[in-house]
Amino acid sequence: MLQQWVESLDMISEGIYGLSYKGSRHDQDGEGLAVLRGGKILGSDRWGGVFTGTYKFDPVAEQNMVHVRIDIPPDGELITGFAAGSTGASFEIVAAFGRAAPKSAATVEIAGSMVDVEFAFIGPLPN
């Protein structure tokens, strides 16, 4: 019973999240929104990038494991300077976050560059 209570304090809550990120070129940053429900993630950023994936709590590591696929539109460019080209690009990202209450952060590698990601709970989903 105690373990369930501790997990509920650490687990990512279903809801709407704001994302902000900075690449290795710190003059560039970005923002996006994500919806988390039932272990699934769906979100987008202001430049048309779309991310889909899953999340689950790892009780051993006491972290929320996130696996996301980011789809970059044709001719899109990442904040790291990576150019997607005329066909666009996709990347798989696996990261671990603490509970975003109110914020959590991680550093991930995308196309060979490091990106700092901040994950902030905005509010619950409507019923």
PDB file of C-alpha atoms in Angstrom:
ATOM      1  CA  MET A   1       0.000   0.000   0.000  1.00  0.00           C
ATOM      2  CA  LEU A   2       2.838   2.408   0.847  1.00  0.00           C
ATOM      3  CA  GLN A   3       4.548   1.688  -2.505  1.00  0.00           C
ATOM      4  CA  GLN A   4       1.333   2.562  -4.402  1.00  0.00           C
ATOM      5  CA  TRP A   5       1.092   5.854  -2.496  1.00  0.00           C
ATOM      6  CA  VAL A   6       4.735   6.722  -3.234  1.00  0.00           C
ATOM      7  CA  GLU A   7       4.277   5.818  -6.935  1.00  0.00           C
ATOM      8  CA  SER A   8       1.198   8.039  -7.176  1.00  0.00           C
ATOM      9  CA  LEU A   9       3.287  10.981  -5.911  1.00  0.00           C
ATOM     10  CA  ASP A  10       5.980  10.324  -8.525  1.00  0.00           C
ATOM     11  CA  MET A  11       3.930   9.312 -11.570  1.00  0.00           C
ATOM     12  CA  ILE A  12       3.226  11.761 -14.365  1.00  0.00           C
ATOM     13  CA  SER A  13      -0.403  12.861 -14.143  1.00  0.00           C
ATOM     14  CA  GLU A  14      -2.688  12.781 -17.148  1.00  0.00           C
ATOM     15  CA  GLY A  15      -3.153  16.270 -18.473  1.00  0.00           C
ATOM     16  CA  ILE A  16      -1.870  19.062 -20.654  1.00  0.00           C
ATOM     17  CA  TYR A  17       1.829  19.932 -20.498  1.00  0.00           C
ATOM     18  CA  GLY A  18       3.899  22.796 -21.783  1.00  0.00           C
ATOM     19  CA  LEU A  19       7.291  21.960 -23.239  1.00  0.00           C
ATOM     20  CA  SER A  20      10.185  24.319 -23.637  1.00  0.00           C
ATOM     21  CA  TYR A  21      13.569  23.416 -25.007  1.00  0.00           C
ATOM     22  CA  LYS A  22      16.970  24.884 -25.823  1.00  0.00           C
ATOM     23  CA  GLY A  23      19.488  23.426 -28.220  1.00  0.00           C
ATOM     24  CA  SER A  24      23.240  23.531 -28.202  1.00  0.00           C
ATOM     25  CA  ARG A  25      22.942  26.852 -30.057  1.00  0.00           C
ATOM     26  CA  HIS A  26      21.478  28.722 -27.074  1.00  0.00           C
ATOM     27  CA  ASP A  27      20.257  31.577 -29.247  1.00  0.00           C
ATOM     28  CA  GLN A  28      17.548  29.137 -30.390  1.00  0.00           C
ATOM     29  CA  ASP A  29      14.727  27.766 -28.280  1.00  0.00           C
ATOM     30  CA  GLY A  30      11.299  26.309 -28.808  1.00  0.00           C
ATOM     31  CA  GLU A  31       7.952  25.593 -27.234  1.00  0.00           C
ATOM     32  CA  GLY A  32       5.224  23.035 -27.630  1.00  0.00           C
ATOM     33  CA  LEU A  33       2.199  21.453 -25.989  1.00  0.00           C
ATOM     34  CA  ALA A  34       1.513  17.818 -25.203  1.00  0.00           C
ATOM     35  CA  VAL A  35      -1.474  15.846 -23.992  1.00  0.00           C
ATOM     36  CA  LEU A  36      -0.833  12.769 -21.844  1.00  0.00           C
ATOM     37  CA  ARG A  37      -3.617  10.256 -21.328  1.00  0.00           C
ATOM     38  CA  GLY A  38      -3.665   6.528 -20.646  1.00  0.00           C
ATOM     39  CA  GLY A  39       0.079   6.087 -21.160  1.00  0.00           C
ATOM     40  CA  LYS A  40       0.064   7.878 -24.542  1.00  0.00           C
ATOM     41  CA  ILE A  41       1.521  11.227 -25.622  1.00  0.00           C
ATOM     42  CA  LEU A  42       0.425  13.492 -28.470  1.00  0.00           C
ATOM     43  CA  GLY A  43       1.822  16.956 -29.053  1.00  0.00           C
ATOM     44  CA  SER A  44       3.193  19.542 -31.436  1.00  0.00           C
ATOM     45  CA  ASP A  45       5.403  22.605 -31.549  1.00  0.00           C
ATOM     46  CA  ARG A  46       4.889  25.993 -33.163  1.00  0.00           C
ATOM     47  CA  TRP A  47       6.826  25.013 -36.320  1.00  0.00           C
ATOM     48  CA  GLY A  48       4.721  21.983 -37.224  1.00  0.00           C
ATOM     49  CA  GLY A  49       6.767  19.272 -35.537  1.00  0.00           C
ATOM     50  CA  VAL A  50       4.540  16.495 -34.196  1.00  0.00           C
ATOM     51  CA  PHE A  51       5.436  14.061 -31.453  1.00  0.00           C
ATOM     52  CA  THR A  52       3.691  10.863 -30.468  1.00  0.00           C
ATOM     53  CA  GLY A  53       4.696   8.284 -27.933  1.00  0.00           C
ATOM     54  CA  THR A  54       4.216   6.609 -24.603  1.00  0.00           C
ATOM     55  CA  TYR A  55       5.033   7.127 -20.951  1.00  0.00           C
ATOM     56  CA  LYS A  56       5.138   4.841 -17.931  1.00  0.00           C
ATOM     57  CA  PHE A  57       6.436   4.956 -14.383  1.00  0.00           C
ATOM     58  CA  ASP A  58       9.470   2.823 -13.532  1.00  0.00           C
ATOM     59  CA  PRO A  59       9.158   2.102  -9.783  1.00  0.00           C
ATOM     60  CA  VAL A  60      12.727   0.776  -9.532  1.00  0.00           C
ATOM     61  CA  ALA A  61      14.315   3.917 -11.015  1.00  0.00           C
ATOM     62  CA  GLU A  62      11.550   6.117  -9.544  1.00  0.00           C
ATOM     63  CA  GLN A  63      11.398   7.920 -12.891  1.00  0.00           C
ATOM     64  CA  ASN A  64       8.821   8.407 -15.620  1.00  0.00           C
ATOM     65  CA  MET A  65      10.098   6.810 -18.807  1.00  0.00           C
ATOM     66  CA  VAL A  66       9.088   8.623 -21.988  1.00  0.00           C
ATOM     67  CA  HIS A  67       9.500   7.225 -25.512  1.00  0.00           C
ATOM     68  CA  VAL A  68       8.618   9.756 -28.212  1.00  0.00           C
ATOM     69  CA  ARG A  69       8.832   9.892 -31.997  1.00  0.00           C
ATOM     70  CA  ILE A  70       9.300  13.411 -33.356  1.00  0.00           C
ATOM     71  CA  ASP A  71       8.259  14.023 -36.961  1.00  0.00           C
ATOM     72  CA  ILE A  72       9.769  17.131 -38.543  1.00  0.00           C
ATOM     73  CA  PRO A  73       7.874  18.535 -41.555  1.00  0.00           C
ATOM     74  CA  PRO A  74       9.534  18.871 -44.992  1.00  0.00           C
ATOM     75  CA  ASP A  75      12.135  21.642 -45.034  1.00  0.00           C
ATOM     76  CA  GLY A  76      11.856  22.002 -41.254  1.00  0.00           C
ATOM     77  CA  GLU A  77      14.896  22.838 -39.156  1.00  0.00           C
ATOM     78  CA  LEU A  78      15.580  21.812 -35.575  1.00  0.00           C
ATOM     79  CA  ILE A  79      16.814  24.292 -32.989  1.00  0.00           C
ATOM     80  CA  THR A  80      20.123  22.415 -33.159  1.00  0.00           C
ATOM     81  CA  GLY A  81      20.570  23.500 -36.777  1.00  0.00           C
ATOM     82  CA  PHE A  82      19.679  20.097 -38.282  1.00  0.00           C
ATOM     83  CA  ALA A  83      17.811  20.607 -41.592  1.00  0.00           C
ATOM     84  CA  ALA A  84      15.156  17.977 -42.344  1.00  0.00           C
ATOM     85  CA  GLY A  85      15.283  18.393 -46.138  1.00  0.00           C
ATOM     86  CA  SER A  86      12.459  18.085 -48.638  1.00  0.00           C
ATOM     87  CA  THR A  87      11.161  14.787 -47.213  1.00  0.00           C
ATOM     88  CA  GLY A  88      11.162  15.790 -43.535  1.00  0.00           C
ATOM     89  CA  ALA A  89      12.710  13.671 -40.800  1.00  0.00           C
ATOM     90  CA  SER A  90      11.825  11.534 -37.795  1.00  0.00           C
ATOM     91  CA  PHE A  91      13.676  10.880 -34.549  1.00  0.00           C
ATOM     92  CA  GLU A  92      13.088   8.488 -31.665  1.00  0.00           C
ATOM     93  CA  ILE A  93      13.807   9.855 -28.198  1.00  0.00           C
ATOM     94  CA  VAL A  94      13.861   7.997 -24.888  1.00  0.00           C
ATOM     95  CA  ALA A  95      14.109  10.093 -21.727  1.00  0.00           C
ATOM     96  CA  ALA A  96      13.441   9.895 -18.001  1.00  0.00           C
ATOM     97  CA  PHE A  97      11.641  12.645 -16.115  1.00  0.00           C
ATOM     98  CA  GLY A  98      10.636  13.188 -12.549  1.00  0.00           C
ATOM     99  CA  ARG A  99       7.036  14.138 -11.932  1.00  0.00           C
ATOM    100  CA  ALA A 100       6.356  17.528 -13.511  1.00  0.00           C
ATOM    101  CA  ALA A 101       4.958  19.224 -10.438  1.00  0.00           C
ATOM    102  CA  PRO A 102       5.274  21.967 -11.355  1.00  0.00           C
ATOM    103  CA  LYS A 103       8.268  21.329 -13.648  1.00  0.00           C
ATOM    104  CA  SER A 104      10.738  18.608 -14.552  1.00  0.00           C
ATOM    105  CA  ALA A 105      13.744  18.651 -16.877  1.00  0.00           C
ATOM    106  CA  ALA A 106      15.997  16.335 -18.867  1.00  0.00           C
ATOM    107  CA  THR A 107      18.684  16.586 -21.518  1.00  0.00           C
ATOM    108  CA  VAL A 108      18.193  14.490 -24.659  1.00  0.00           C
ATOM    109  CA  GLU A 109      20.262  13.874 -27.767  1.00  0.00           C
ATOM    110  CA  ILE A 110      18.653  14.660 -31.117  1.00  0.00           C
ATOM    111  CA  ALA A 111      20.573  14.182 -34.359  1.00  0.00           C
ATOM    112  CA  GLY A 112      23.894  14.312 -32.504  1.00  0.00           C
ATOM    113  CA  SER A 113      23.170  17.481 -30.508  1.00  0.00           C
ATOM    114  CA  MET A 114      22.088  17.918 -26.924  1.00  0.00           C
ATOM    115  CA  VAL A 115      18.744  19.573 -26.169  1.00  0.00           C
ATOM    116  CA  ASP A 116      17.566  20.683 -22.719  1.00  0.00           C
ATOM    117  CA  VAL A 117      13.850  19.958 -22.289  1.00  0.00           C
ATOM    118  CA  GLU A 118      11.586  21.331 -19.573  1.00  0.00           C
ATOM    119  CA  PHE A 119       8.234  19.677 -18.987  1.00  0.00           C
ATOM    120  CA  ALA A 120       5.573  21.648 -17.022  1.00  0.00           C
ATOM    121  CA  PHE A 121       2.074  20.566 -15.958  1.00  0.00           C
ATOM    122  CA  ILE A 122      -0.511  23.088 -17.158  1.00  0.00           C
ATOM    123  CA  GLY A 123      -3.719  21.403 -16.075  1.00  0.00           C
ATOM    124  CA  PRO A 124      -5.894  18.313 -16.032  1.00  0.00           C
ATOM    125  CA  LEU A 125      -7.824  17.037 -19.019  1.00  0.00           C
ATOM    126  CA  PRO A 126     -11.552  17.781 -19.144  1.00  0.00           C
ATOM    127  CA  ASN A 127     -13.812  14.832 -18.356  1.00  0.00           C
TER     128      ASN A 127
END
